[in-house]
PDB file of C-alpha atoms in Angstrom:
ATOM      1  CA  MET A   1      -6.434 -10.362   4.602  1.00 97.00           C
ATOM      2  CA  LYS A   2     -10.074 -11.192   2.953  1.00 99.00           C
ATOM      3  CA  VAL A   3     -10.573  -9.315  -0.414  1.00 99.00           C
ATOM      4  CA  ALA A   4     -14.006  -9.150  -2.386  1.00 99.00           C
ATOM      5  CA  ILE A   5     -14.376  -8.013  -6.130  1.00 99.00           C
ATOM      6  CA  ILE A   6     -17.359  -6.985  -7.270  1.00 99.00           C
ATOM      7  CA  GLY A   7     -17.475  -8.011 -10.999  1.00 99.00           C
ATOM      8  CA  ALA A   8     -15.772 -10.865 -13.110  1.00 99.00           C
ATOM      9  CA  GLY A   9     -14.960  -8.607 -16.430  1.00 98.00           C
ATOM     10  CA  PHE A  10     -11.309  -8.291 -17.191  1.00 98.00           C
ATOM     11  CA  ALA A  11     -10.327  -5.773 -14.360  1.00 98.00           C
ATOM     12  CA  GLY A  12     -11.889  -8.154 -11.907  1.00 99.00           C
ATOM     13  CA  LEU A  13     -10.217 -11.004 -13.292  1.00 99.00           C
ATOM     14  CA  ALA A  14      -6.740  -9.388 -13.533  1.00 99.00           C
ATOM     15  CA  CYS A  15      -6.713  -7.736 -10.027  1.00 99.00           C
ATOM     16  CA  ALA A  16      -7.916 -11.587  -8.514  1.00 99.00           C
ATOM     17  CA  ARG A  17      -5.338 -13.481 -10.504  1.00 99.00           C
ATOM     18  CA  VAL A  18      -2.503 -10.946  -8.732  1.00 99.00           C
ATOM     19  CA  LEU A  19      -4.024 -11.570  -5.250  1.00 99.00           C
ATOM     20  CA  ARG A  20      -4.102 -15.357  -5.720  1.00 98.00           C
ATOM     21  CA  GLN A  21      -0.363 -15.160  -6.953  1.00 98.00           C
ATOM     22  CA  ASN A  22       0.414 -13.129  -3.746  1.00 98.00           C
ATOM     23  CA  GLY A  23      -1.231 -15.602  -1.527  1.00 98.00           C
ATOM     24  CA  LEU A  24      -4.830 -14.221  -0.783  1.00 99.00           C
ATOM     25  CA  ALA A  25      -7.754 -16.329  -1.609  1.00 98.00           C
ATOM     26  CA  PRO A  26     -10.296 -13.190  -3.057  1.00 99.00           C
ATOM     27  CA  VAL A  27     -14.050 -13.671  -3.989  1.00 99.00           C
ATOM     28  CA  ILE A  28     -15.352 -12.619  -7.232  1.00 99.00           C
ATOM     29  CA  TYR A  29     -19.091 -11.442  -7.158  1.00 99.00           C
ATOM     30  CA  GLU A  30     -20.525 -11.563 -10.731  1.00 99.00           C
ATOM     31  CA  LYS A  31     -24.082 -10.933 -11.575  1.00 98.00           C
ATOM     32  CA  SER A  32     -24.172 -12.569 -15.028  1.00 97.00           C
ATOM     33  CA  HIS A  33     -24.039 -16.256 -15.659  1.00 96.00           C
ATOM     34  CA  VAL A  34     -21.078 -15.702 -17.655  1.00 96.00           C
ATOM     35  CA  LEU A  35     -17.833 -14.019 -16.748  1.00 97.00           C
ATOM     36  CA  GLY A  36     -15.719 -11.483 -18.919  1.00 98.00           C
ATOM     37  CA  GLY A  37     -17.701  -8.573 -19.265  1.00 96.00           C
ATOM     38  CA  ARG A  38     -17.841  -7.493 -22.952  1.00 96.00           C
ATOM     39  CA  ALA A  39     -15.548 -10.515 -23.965  1.00 98.00           C
ATOM     40  CA  ALA A  40     -18.865 -12.241 -24.474  1.00 98.00           C
ATOM     41  CA  THR A  41     -19.553 -14.879 -27.346  1.00 98.00           C
ATOM     42  CA  ARG A  42     -22.859 -16.310 -28.522  1.00 98.00           C
ATOM     43  CA  ARG A  43     -23.888 -19.049 -30.877  1.00 98.00           C
ATOM     44  CA  ASN A  44     -26.846 -18.934 -32.972  1.00 98.00           C
ATOM     45  CA  GLY A  45     -27.439 -22.153 -34.762  1.00 97.00           C
ATOM     46  CA  GLU A  46     -24.144 -23.083 -36.618  1.00 97.00           C
ATOM     47  CA  TYR A  47     -22.999 -19.340 -36.322  1.00 99.00           C
ATOM     48  CA  LEU A  48     -20.637 -17.926 -33.830  1.00 99.00           C
ATOM     49  CA  PHE A  49     -20.192 -14.395 -32.835  1.00 99.00           C
ATOM     50  CA  ASP A  50     -18.089 -12.541 -30.554  1.00 99.00           C
ATOM     51  CA  THR A  51     -20.643  -9.890 -29.430  1.00 98.00           C
ATOM     52  CA  GLY A  52     -19.012  -7.158 -27.296  1.00 98.00           C
ATOM     53  CA  ALA A  53     -15.237  -6.637 -28.164  1.00 97.00           C
ATOM     54  CA  THR A  54     -14.406  -8.468 -31.239  1.00 97.00           C
ATOM     55  CA  SER A  55     -10.777  -8.989 -30.827  1.00 97.00           C
ATOM     56  CA  ILE A  56      -8.194  -8.052 -28.285  1.00 97.00           C
ATOM     57  CA  SER A  57      -4.967  -5.956 -28.984  1.00 96.00           C
ATOM     58  CA  PRO A  58      -2.196  -6.808 -26.483  1.00 95.00           C
ATOM     59  CA  ARG A  59      -0.138  -3.865 -27.693  1.00 91.00           C
ATOM     60  CA  GLY A  60       2.915  -4.892 -25.288  1.00 92.00           C
ATOM     61  CA  LEU A  61       0.819  -4.638 -22.041  1.00 94.00           C
ATOM     62  CA  ALA A  62       0.596  -6.995 -19.224  1.00 96.00           C
ATOM     63  CA  ILE A  63      -2.340  -8.931 -20.972  1.00 97.00           C
ATOM     64  CA  ASP A  64       0.228 -10.008 -23.990  1.00 96.00           C
ATOM     65  CA  LYS A  65       2.599 -12.286 -21.651  1.00 96.00           C
ATOM     66  CA  VAL A  66      -0.689 -13.661 -19.668  1.00 98.00           C
ATOM     67  CA  MET A  67      -1.901 -14.819 -23.070  1.00 97.00           C
ATOM     68  CA  ARG A  68       1.334 -16.069 -24.428  1.00 94.00           C
ATOM     69  CA  GLU A  69       3.182 -17.862 -21.528  1.00 96.00           C
ATOM     70  CA  GLU A  70       0.764 -17.893 -18.441  1.00 97.00           C
ATOM     71  CA  ILE A  71      -2.280 -19.715 -19.953  1.00 98.00           C
ATOM     72  CA  SER A  72      -3.132 -22.022 -22.871  1.00 98.00           C
ATOM     73  CA  THR A  73      -2.864 -20.740 -26.535  1.00 98.00           C
ATOM     74  CA  GLU A  74      -4.824 -23.367 -27.800  1.00 98.00           C
ATOM     75  CA  GLY A  75      -7.128 -21.964 -30.413  1.00 97.00           C
ATOM     76  CA  LEU A  76      -5.707 -18.434 -30.207  1.00 98.00           C
ATOM     77  CA  VAL A  77      -5.744 -16.607 -33.819  1.00 98.00           C
ATOM     78  CA  HIS A  78      -3.832 -13.618 -35.159  1.00 98.00           C
ATOM     79  CA  ILE A  79      -6.159 -11.691 -37.375  1.00 98.00           C
ATOM     80  CA  GLU A  80      -4.288 -11.730 -40.670  1.00 96.00           C
ATOM     81  CA  ARG A  81      -6.815  -9.159 -42.621  1.00 97.00           C
ATOM     82  CA  PRO A  82      -6.701  -5.492 -42.010  1.00 98.00           C
ATOM     83  CA  ILE A  83      -9.664  -3.090 -41.012  1.00 98.00           C
ATOM     84  CA  HIS A  84     -11.295  -1.003 -43.719  1.00 98.00           C
ATOM     85  CA  VAL A  85     -13.226   1.912 -43.411  1.00 97.00           C
ATOM     86  CA  HIS A  86     -16.464   3.113 -44.873  1.00 95.00           C
ATOM     87  CA  SER A  87     -17.773   6.450 -45.949  1.00 90.00           C
ATOM     88  CA  MET A  88     -20.673   7.811 -47.887  1.00 83.00           C
ATOM     89  CA  GLY A  89     -21.492   3.917 -48.555  1.00 85.00           C
ATOM     90  CA  ARG A  90     -17.879   3.322 -49.864  1.00 90.00           C
ATOM     91  CA  ILE A  91     -15.259   1.089 -48.463  1.00 94.00           C
ATOM     92  CA  SER A  92     -11.484   2.058 -48.788  1.00 94.00           C
ATOM     93  CA  ALA A  93      -8.379   0.740 -47.072  1.00 94.00           C
ATOM     94  CA  GLY A  94      -8.149   1.664 -43.577  1.00 92.00           C
ATOM     95  CA  ASP A  95      -5.235   3.566 -41.570  1.00 93.00           C
ATOM     96  CA  PRO A  96      -1.526   1.763 -42.275  1.00 95.00           C
ATOM     97  CA  MET A  97      -0.327   2.626 -38.929  1.00 93.00           C
ATOM     98  CA  LYS A  98      -3.551   1.331 -37.186  1.00 92.00           C
ATOM     99  CA  ASN A  99      -3.372  -1.910 -39.244  1.00 95.00           C
ATOM    100  CA  ARG A 100       0.001  -2.529 -37.928  1.00 95.00           C
ATOM    101  CA  ILE A 101      -1.455  -3.388 -34.378  1.00 95.00           C
ATOM    102  CA  GLU A 102      -1.540  -7.080 -33.716  1.00 96.00           C
ATOM    103  CA  ARG A 103      -5.231  -8.559 -33.322  1.00 97.00           C
ATOM    104  CA  TYR A 104      -6.078 -11.532 -31.724  1.00 98.00           C
ATOM    105  CA  VAL A 105      -9.156 -13.870 -31.488  1.00 98.00           C
ATOM    106  CA  TYR A 106      -9.970 -17.635 -30.438  1.00 98.00           C
ATOM    107  CA  THR A 107     -11.349 -19.974 -32.668  1.00 98.00           C
ATOM    108  CA  ASP A 108     -14.158 -20.688 -30.238  1.00 98.00           C
ATOM    109  CA  GLY A 109     -15.020 -17.082 -29.210  1.00 98.00           C
ATOM    110  CA  ILE A 110     -13.409 -14.550 -27.528  1.00 98.00           C
ATOM    111  CA  ASN A 111     -14.826 -15.539 -24.087  1.00 98.00           C
ATOM    112  CA  VAL A 112     -12.293 -18.376 -24.132  1.00 98.00           C
ATOM    113  CA  LEU A 113      -9.922 -15.890 -23.014  1.00 98.00           C
ATOM    114  CA  ALA A 114     -11.928 -14.773 -19.900  1.00 98.00           C
ATOM    115  CA  ARG A 115     -12.544 -18.631 -19.072  1.00 98.00           C
ATOM    116  CA  ARG A 116      -8.873 -19.049 -19.101  1.00 98.00           C
ATOM    117  CA  LEU A 117      -8.211 -16.037 -16.829  1.00 98.00           C
ATOM    118  CA  GLY A 118     -10.661 -17.124 -14.429  1.00 98.00           C
ATOM    119  CA  GLU A 119      -9.316 -20.884 -13.853  1.00 98.00           C
ATOM    120  CA  GLY A 120      -8.923 -21.597 -10.135  1.00 97.00           C
ATOM    121  CA  LEU A 121     -10.621 -18.222  -8.844  1.00 98.00           C
ATOM    122  CA  ASP A 122     -13.358 -18.276  -6.753  1.00 99.00           C
ATOM    123  CA  ILE A 123     -16.457 -16.533  -8.537  1.00 99.00           C
ATOM    124  CA  ARG A 124     -19.612 -16.750  -7.413  1.00 98.00           C
ATOM    125  CA  MET A 125     -21.831 -16.451 -10.283  1.00 98.00           C
ATOM    126  CA  GLN A 126     -25.186 -14.893 -10.791  1.00 98.00           C
ATOM    127  CA  THR A 127     -24.682 -12.966  -7.567  1.00 98.00           C
ATOM    128  CA  LEU A 128     -26.192  -9.488  -7.342  1.00 98.00           C
ATOM    129  CA  VAL A 129     -24.248  -7.213  -5.133  1.00 98.00           C
ATOM    130  CA  GLU A 130     -26.645  -4.120  -4.325  1.00 97.00           C
ATOM    131  CA  ARG A 131     -25.051  -3.000  -1.295  1.00 97.00           C
ATOM    132  CA  ILE A 132     -21.775  -2.772   0.533  1.00 98.00           C
ATOM    133  CA  ASP A 133     -21.951  -2.045   4.308  1.00 98.00           C
ATOM    134  CA  ARG A 134     -19.202  -0.563   6.098  1.00 97.00           C
ATOM    135  CA  LEU A 135     -18.720  -2.012   9.692  1.00 97.00           C
ATOM    136  CA  PRO A 136     -18.075   0.135  12.376  1.00 95.00           C
ATOM    137  CA  ALA A 137     -14.911  -1.644  13.564  1.00 94.00           C
ATOM    138  CA  GLY A 138     -13.379  -1.600  10.152  1.00 95.00           C
ATOM    139  CA  GLY A 139     -14.384  -3.834   6.723  1.00 97.00           C
ATOM    140  CA  TYR A 140     -17.272  -4.484   4.974  1.00 98.00           C
ATOM    141  CA  GLU A 141     -20.283  -6.733   4.897  1.00 98.00           C
ATOM    142  CA  ILE A 142     -21.222  -8.280   1.596  1.00 99.00           C
ATOM    143  CA  LEU A 143     -24.348 -10.468   1.392  1.00 98.00           C
ATOM    144  CA  GLY A 144     -23.659 -11.905   5.326  1.00 97.00           C
ATOM    145  CA  ASP A 145     -19.642 -12.201   4.736  1.00 98.00           C
ATOM    146  CA  THR A 146     -16.969 -10.017   6.098  1.00 98.00           C
ATOM    147  CA  TYR A 147     -13.969  -8.666   4.188  1.00 99.00           C
ATOM    148  CA  ASP A 148     -11.045  -6.498   4.743  1.00 98.00           C
ATOM    149  CA  ARG A 149     -10.926  -4.919   1.237  1.00 99.00           C
ATOM    150  CA  VAL A 150     -13.593  -4.413  -1.710  1.00 99.00           C
ATOM    151  CA  VAL A 151     -12.366  -3.841  -4.981  1.00 99.00           C
ATOM    152  CA  LEU A 152     -14.985  -2.358  -7.239  1.00 99.00           C
ATOM    153  CA  ALA A 153     -14.749  -3.938 -11.027  1.00 98.00           C
ATOM    154  CA  VAL A 154     -17.923  -2.416 -12.646  1.00 98.00           C
ATOM    155  CA  PRO A 155     -19.053   0.121 -14.864  1.00 96.00           C
ATOM    156  CA  LEU A 156     -18.671   3.328 -13.093  1.00 95.00           C
ATOM    157  CA  PRO A 157     -22.416   4.054 -12.893  1.00 94.00           C
ATOM    158  CA  GLN A 158     -22.999   1.080 -11.289  1.00 96.00           C
ATOM    159  CA  ALA A 159     -19.657   1.426  -8.702  1.00 97.00           C
ATOM    160  CA  GLN A 160     -21.373   4.809  -7.802  1.00 96.00           C
ATOM    161  CA  ALA A 161     -24.407   3.032  -6.154  1.00 96.00           C
ATOM    162  CA  LEU A 162     -22.148   0.823  -4.478  1.00 98.00           C
ATOM    163  CA  LEU A 163     -19.962   3.698  -3.134  1.00 98.00           C
ATOM    164  CA  GLU A 164     -23.145   5.385  -1.834  1.00 97.00           C
ATOM    165  CA  SER A 165     -24.531   1.987   0.013  1.00 98.00           C
ATOM    166  CA  ALA A 166     -20.860   2.154   1.610  1.00 97.00           C
ATOM    167  CA  GLY A 167     -21.344   5.741   2.903  1.00 96.00           C
ATOM    168  CA  ASP A 168     -18.292   6.766   0.606  1.00 96.00           C
ATOM    169  CA  PRO A 169     -18.441  10.238  -0.653  1.00 95.00           C
ATOM    170  CA  ARG A 170     -16.464   9.585  -3.888  1.00 95.00           C
ATOM    171  CA  ARG A 171     -18.089  10.570  -6.941  1.00 94.00           C
ATOM    172  CA  VAL A 172     -17.783   8.745 -10.399  1.00 92.00           C
ATOM    173  CA  THR A 173     -20.180  10.586 -12.343  1.00 85.00           C
ATOM    174  CA  ALA A 174     -17.998  12.336 -14.457  1.00 86.00           C
ATOM    175  CA  ALA A 175     -17.367   8.759 -16.277  1.00 86.00           C
ATOM    176  CA  THR A 176     -20.047   8.576 -18.808  1.00 89.00           C
ATOM    177  CA  TYR A 177     -20.657   5.456 -21.184  1.00 94.00           C
ATOM    178  CA  ARG A 178     -22.267   5.056 -24.277  1.00 95.00           C
ATOM    179  CA  PRO A 179     -24.660   2.370 -24.967  1.00 97.00           C
ATOM    180  CA  CYS A 180     -24.220  -0.121 -27.971  1.00 98.00           C
ATOM    181  CA  LEU A 181     -26.608  -2.318 -30.226  1.00 99.00           C
ATOM    182  CA  SER A 182     -24.575  -5.244 -31.250  1.00 99.00           C
ATOM    183  CA  VAL A 183     -26.455  -7.229 -34.034  1.00 99.00           C
ATOM    184  CA  LEU A 184     -25.600 -10.296 -34.980  1.00 99.00           C
ATOM    185  CA  LEU A 185     -26.238 -11.539 -38.384  1.00 99.00           C
ATOM    186  CA  GLY A 186     -25.507 -14.995 -40.328  1.00 99.00           C
ATOM    187  CA  TYR A 187     -26.124 -14.980 -44.150  1.00 99.00           C
ATOM    188  CA  ALA A 188     -26.206 -17.763 -46.482  1.00 98.00           C
ATOM    189  CA  ALA A 189     -23.419 -16.168 -48.791  1.00 98.00           C
ATOM    190  CA  PRO A 190     -19.607 -16.147 -48.655  1.00 97.00           C
ATOM    191  CA  PHE A 191     -17.954 -13.130 -47.963  1.00 97.00           C
ATOM    192  CA  ALA A 192     -15.507 -11.934 -50.949  1.00 94.00           C
ATOM    193  CA  GLY A 193     -13.832  -9.083 -49.128  1.00 95.00           C
ATOM    194  CA  ASN A 194      -9.922  -8.664 -48.373  1.00 96.00           C
ATOM    195  CA  PHE A 195     -10.881  -7.346 -44.654  1.00 97.00           C
ATOM    196  CA  PHE A 196     -11.890  -8.582 -41.378  1.00 97.00           C
ATOM    197  CA  ALA A 197     -14.143  -5.720 -40.372  1.00 98.00           C
ATOM    198  CA  VAL A 198     -15.124  -2.024 -41.532  1.00 98.00           C
ATOM    199  CA  ILE A 199     -15.425   1.078 -39.118  1.00 97.00           C
ATOM    200  CA  ASP A 200     -16.591   4.509 -39.507  1.00 96.00           C
ATOM    201  CA  PRO A 201     -13.879   6.582 -38.556  1.00 91.00           C
ATOM    202  CA  GLU A 202     -16.199   9.756 -38.113  1.00 87.00           C
ATOM    203  CA  GLN A 203     -18.809   7.838 -36.408  1.00 86.00           C
ATOM    204  CA  ARG A 204     -21.638   9.369 -38.333  1.00 87.00           C
ATOM    205  CA  HIS A 205     -23.386   6.464 -39.949  1.00 94.00           C
ATOM    206  CA  PRO A 206     -25.742   4.167 -37.588  1.00 97.00           C
ATOM    207  CA  LEU A 207     -23.197   1.521 -38.719  1.00 98.00           C
ATOM    208  CA  THR A 208     -19.980   2.317 -36.697  1.00 97.00           C
ATOM    209  CA  TRP A 209     -18.546  -1.078 -37.021  1.00 98.00           C
ATOM    210  CA  LEU A 210     -19.016  -4.452 -39.047  1.00 98.00           C
ATOM    211  CA  SER A 211     -16.928  -7.002 -37.807  1.00 98.00           C
ATOM    212  CA  VAL A 212     -17.002 -10.050 -40.221  1.00 99.00           C
ATOM    213  CA  GLU A 213     -16.595 -12.809 -37.714  1.00 98.00           C
ATOM    214  CA  SER A 214     -16.069 -15.462 -40.212  1.00 98.00           C
ATOM    215  CA  ALA A 215     -13.194 -13.501 -41.740  1.00 98.00           C
ATOM    216  CA  LYS A 216     -11.577 -13.491 -38.608  1.00 97.00           C
ATOM    217  CA  CYS A 217     -10.966 -17.138 -38.191  1.00 95.00           C
ATOM    218  CA  ALA A 218     -12.269 -20.434 -39.151  1.00 94.00           C
ATOM    219  CA  GLY A 219     -15.299 -22.214 -37.677  1.00 95.00           C
ATOM    220  CA  ARG A 220     -17.491 -19.008 -37.141  1.00 98.00           C
ATOM    221  CA  ALA A 221     -19.902 -19.859 -39.938  1.00 98.00           C
ATOM    222  CA  PRO A 222     -20.857 -23.235 -42.056  1.00 98.00           C
ATOM    223  CA  GLU A 223     -19.162 -23.454 -45.515  1.00 97.00           C
ATOM    224  CA  GLY A 224     -20.182 -20.674 -47.824  1.00 97.00           C
ATOM    225  CA  HIS A 225     -21.554 -18.610 -45.435  1.00 98.00           C
ATOM    226  CA  SER A 226     -20.806 -15.681 -43.388  1.00 98.00           C
ATOM    227  CA  ALA A 227     -21.315 -14.395 -39.993  1.00 99.00           C
ATOM    228  CA  MET A 228     -21.054 -10.711 -39.008  1.00 99.00           C
ATOM    229  CA  VAL A 229     -21.461  -8.309 -35.876  1.00 99.00           C
ATOM    230  CA  ALA A 230     -22.902  -5.040 -36.721  1.00 99.00           C
ATOM    231  CA  GLN A 231     -22.172  -2.617 -33.661  1.00 99.00           C
ATOM    232  CA  MET A 232     -24.556   0.583 -33.835  1.00 98.00           C
ATOM    233  CA  SER A 233     -23.515   4.320 -33.322  1.00 97.00           C
ATOM    234  CA  PRO A 234     -24.346   5.828 -29.881  1.00 96.00           C
ATOM    235  CA  ASP A 235     -27.054   7.761 -31.119  1.00 96.00           C
ATOM    236  CA  TYR A 236     -28.761   5.116 -32.736  1.00 98.00           C
ATOM    237  CA  SER A 237     -27.870   2.655 -29.945  1.00 98.00           C
ATOM    238  CA  ARG A 238     -29.929   5.030 -27.490  1.00 97.00           C
ATOM    239  CA  SER A 239     -32.781   5.782 -30.016  1.00 98.00           C
ATOM    240  CA  ARG A 240     -33.232   2.281 -30.486  1.00 98.00           C
ATOM    241  CA  TYR A 241     -31.896   0.902 -27.215  1.00 98.00           C
ATOM    242  CA  ASP A 242     -35.974  -0.153 -26.085  1.00 98.00           C
ATOM    243  CA  ALA A 243     -37.045  -1.120 -29.816  1.00 99.00           C
ATOM    244  CA  PRO A 244     -38.069  -4.503 -30.811  1.00 98.00           C
ATOM    245  CA  ASP A 245     -35.306  -7.011 -31.869  1.00 99.00           C
ATOM    246  CA  GLU A 246     -37.279  -7.340 -35.203  1.00 98.00           C
ATOM    247  CA  GLN A 247     -36.831  -3.659 -36.108  1.00 98.00           C
ATOM    248  CA  ILE A 248     -33.384  -3.377 -35.045  1.00 99.00           C
ATOM    249  CA  ILE A 249     -32.426  -6.377 -37.035  1.00 99.00           C
ATOM    250  CA  HIS A 250     -34.499  -5.095 -40.387  1.00 98.00           C
ATOM    251  CA  GLU A 251     -32.977  -1.723 -40.339  1.00 98.00           C
ATOM    252  CA  THR A 252     -29.110  -2.968 -39.466  1.00 98.00           C
ATOM    253  CA  ALA A 253     -29.347  -5.504 -42.512  1.00 98.00           C
ATOM    254  CA  LYS A 254     -30.370  -2.696 -44.663  1.00 97.00           C
ATOM    255  CA  ASP A 255     -27.157  -0.927 -43.811  1.00 97.00           C
ATOM    256  CA  VAL A 256     -25.244  -4.105 -44.280  1.00 98.00           C
ATOM    257  CA  GLU A 257     -26.833  -4.626 -47.774  1.00 97.00           C
ATOM    258  CA  ARG A 258     -26.213  -0.890 -48.777  1.00 95.00           C
ATOM    259  CA  LEU A 259     -22.648  -1.494 -47.654  1.00 96.00           C
ATOM    260  CA  LEU A 260     -21.470  -4.891 -49.225  1.00 97.00           C
ATOM    261  CA  GLY A 261     -24.316  -5.504 -51.723  1.00 96.00           C
ATOM    262  CA  ALA A 262     -27.665  -7.486 -52.329  1.00 96.00           C
ATOM    263  CA  GLU A 263     -26.143 -10.799 -51.383  1.00 95.00           C
ATOM    264  CA  PHE A 264     -26.377  -9.744 -48.138  1.00 97.00           C
ATOM    265  CA  SER A 265     -30.065  -8.475 -48.188  1.00 94.00           C
ATOM    266  CA  THR A 266     -31.618 -11.420 -45.772  1.00 96.00           C
ATOM    267  CA  PRO A 267     -29.887 -12.630 -42.724  1.00 98.00           C
ATOM    268  CA  VAL A 268     -30.744 -16.587 -41.952  1.00 98.00           C
ATOM    269  CA  ALA A 269     -29.855 -16.086 -38.517  1.00 98.00           C
ATOM    270  CA  SER A 270     -29.893 -13.194 -36.355  1.00 98.00           C
ATOM    271  CA  ASP A 271     -30.136 -11.836 -32.746  1.00 98.00           C
ATOM    272  CA  VAL A 272     -29.332  -8.349 -30.891  1.00 99.00           C
ATOM    273  CA  LYS A 273     -27.112  -7.968 -27.928  1.00 98.00           C
ATOM    274  CA  ARG A 274     -27.758  -4.338 -25.790  1.00 98.00           C
ATOM    275  CA  TRP A 275     -24.749  -3.173 -24.031  1.00 98.00           C
ATOM    276  CA  ARG A 276     -25.854  -0.554 -21.946  1.00 96.00           C
ATOM    277  CA  TYR A 277     -22.500   0.473 -20.654  1.00 96.00           C
ATOM    278  CA  SER A 278     -20.450  -0.367 -23.789  1.00 95.00           C
ATOM    279  CA  GLN A 279     -17.556   1.750 -23.731  1.00 92.00           C
ATOM    280  CA  PRO A 280     -16.590   4.840 -21.547  1.00 94.00           C
ATOM    281  CA  GLU A 281     -16.676   8.434 -23.314  1.00 92.00           C
ATOM    282  CA  ALA A 282     -15.067  10.172 -20.523  1.00 91.00           C
ATOM    283  CA  THR A 283     -12.889   8.764 -17.880  1.00 94.00           C
ATOM    284  CA  ILE A 284     -11.151   9.253 -14.494  1.00 95.00           C
ATOM    285  CA  ALA A 285      -7.968   8.137 -14.184  1.00 96.00           C
ATOM    286  CA  TYR A 286      -7.539   5.451 -11.136  1.00 96.00           C
ATOM    287  CA  GLU A 287      -4.661   7.601  -9.323  1.00 96.00           C
ATOM    288  CA  THR A 288      -7.583  10.344  -8.974  1.00 95.00           C
ATOM    289  CA  LEU A 289     -10.776   8.140  -8.009  1.00 96.00           C
ATOM    290  CA  ASN A 290      -8.697   5.957  -5.379  1.00 97.00           C
ATOM    291  CA  PRO A 291      -7.001   7.826  -2.402  1.00 94.00           C
ATOM    292  CA  ARG A 292      -3.766   6.272  -0.933  1.00 90.00           C
ATOM    293  CA  LEU A 293      -5.381   5.397   2.257  1.00 92.00           C
ATOM    294  CA  THR A 294      -8.697   3.783   0.905  1.00 96.00           C
ATOM    295  CA  ASP A 295      -9.715   0.034   1.744  1.00 97.00           C
ATOM    296  CA  LEU A 296     -12.358   0.366  -0.922  1.00 98.00           C
ATOM    297  CA  TYR A 297     -11.072   0.518  -4.692  1.00 99.00           C
ATOM    298  CA  VAL A 298     -12.579   1.657  -7.921  1.00 98.00           C
ATOM    299  CA  CYS A 299     -11.239   0.420 -11.169  1.00 98.00           C
ATOM    300  CA  GLY A 300     -12.350  -0.748 -14.688  1.00 97.00           C
ATOM    301  CA  ASP A 301     -12.249   0.551 -18.032  1.00 95.00           C
ATOM    302  CA  GLY A 302     -13.658   3.848 -16.694  1.00 95.00           C
ATOM    303  CA  THR A 303     -10.203   4.548 -15.426  1.00 96.00           C
ATOM    304  CA  ARG A 304      -8.327   3.577 -18.253  1.00 92.00           C
ATOM    305  CA  GLY A 305     -10.112   3.330 -21.483  1.00 90.00           C
ATOM    306  CA  GLY A 306     -12.659   1.139 -23.340  1.00 89.00           C
ATOM    307  CA  ARG A 307     -10.796  -1.735 -24.503  1.00 94.00           C
ATOM    308  CA  LEU A 308     -10.247  -5.109 -23.100  1.00 97.00           C
ATOM    309  CA  GLU A 309      -6.463  -4.821 -22.469  1.00 97.00           C
ATOM    310  CA  PHE A 310      -6.705  -1.558 -20.796  1.00 96.00           C
ATOM    311  CA  ALA A 311      -9.381  -2.992 -17.924  1.00 97.00           C
ATOM    312  CA  TYR A 312      -6.512  -5.702 -17.458  1.00 98.00           C
ATOM    313  CA  GLU A 313      -4.267  -2.659 -16.764  1.00 98.00           C
ATOM    314  CA  SER A 314      -6.917  -1.221 -14.456  1.00 98.00           C
ATOM    315  CA  GLY A 315      -7.215  -4.544 -12.430  1.00 99.00           C
ATOM    316  CA  LEU A 316      -3.343  -4.796 -11.832  1.00 99.00           C
ATOM    317  CA  GLN A 317      -3.790  -1.220 -10.242  1.00 98.00           C
ATOM    318  CA  ALA A 318      -6.335  -2.325  -8.135  1.00 99.00           C
ATOM    319  CA  ALA A 319      -4.364  -5.493  -7.011  1.00 99.00           C
ATOM    320  CA  ALA A 320      -1.384  -3.312  -6.189  1.00 98.00           C
ATOM    321  CA  SER A 321      -3.217  -1.065  -4.093  1.00 98.00           C
ATOM    322  CA  VAL A 322      -4.750  -3.886  -2.275  1.00 98.00           C
ATOM    323  CA  LEU A 323      -1.158  -5.199  -1.498  1.00 98.00           C
ATOM    324  CA  ARG A 324       0.654  -2.229  -0.783  1.00 92.00           C
TER     325      ARG A 324
END
């Protein structure tokens, strides 16, 4: 049985790993030059930033065993510091229950996890799949190759276009996503706080999440410097999505300064990462989306929730469906 997987995020990688373990040789098509989806890392000079998911919380799910037993644990770091909250310009201690959730990262960036998950898989990088053709005798054609089964492991708005190209009547438009502007900031000042991130739990402030990368683990910034990732609210991200980087950086830096103090007024390194499909605002359950007798499967965080560990679970569901 020949299987194609569209998308090399965590859902696609999870699906491919299980299929390979069961004797198949799936082909993954990935439009980007890197795999992992939101498990993305970017270097800017001497600063290192996780630009999408800034940590992973295994929560006893399948990815937990994979991380600890099936792939190398080199560089895997347990984040010791808690998450605090901010409101009305003030920072206070976060939810004790939520801070009991274990969070991990890799010294060289969270994309290390994606690369290790992809080891040994047939991944066609920088290969955009714009349509899937259903063949009269059964199966599908993708970029000139034929497959018996196809797994769509992309954001559901992108999956919708591929379903339509294959003449599949399923509609996934009920699953909506929010955009996120992820602003990378490096400062020539040390961070003295006792937390690694601060969140606006009410989602009212433009600055929804601030991850102090240099407080997560060593090696993210030069000695005496700080590296931070500011992730902006859906409303702010929608209104500024096409704005110049300079404007976004200036406005975000002002928010950080108001929150942390004057020593963080002017970043010495900065960049912007735009996530059009950051996290699903509404999901469609995998079982609802995939009829038992289908041979074209849809998975991803849009079927489980917007975290890496949930996307991985969705990929496992797709693999089980293929093997059924």
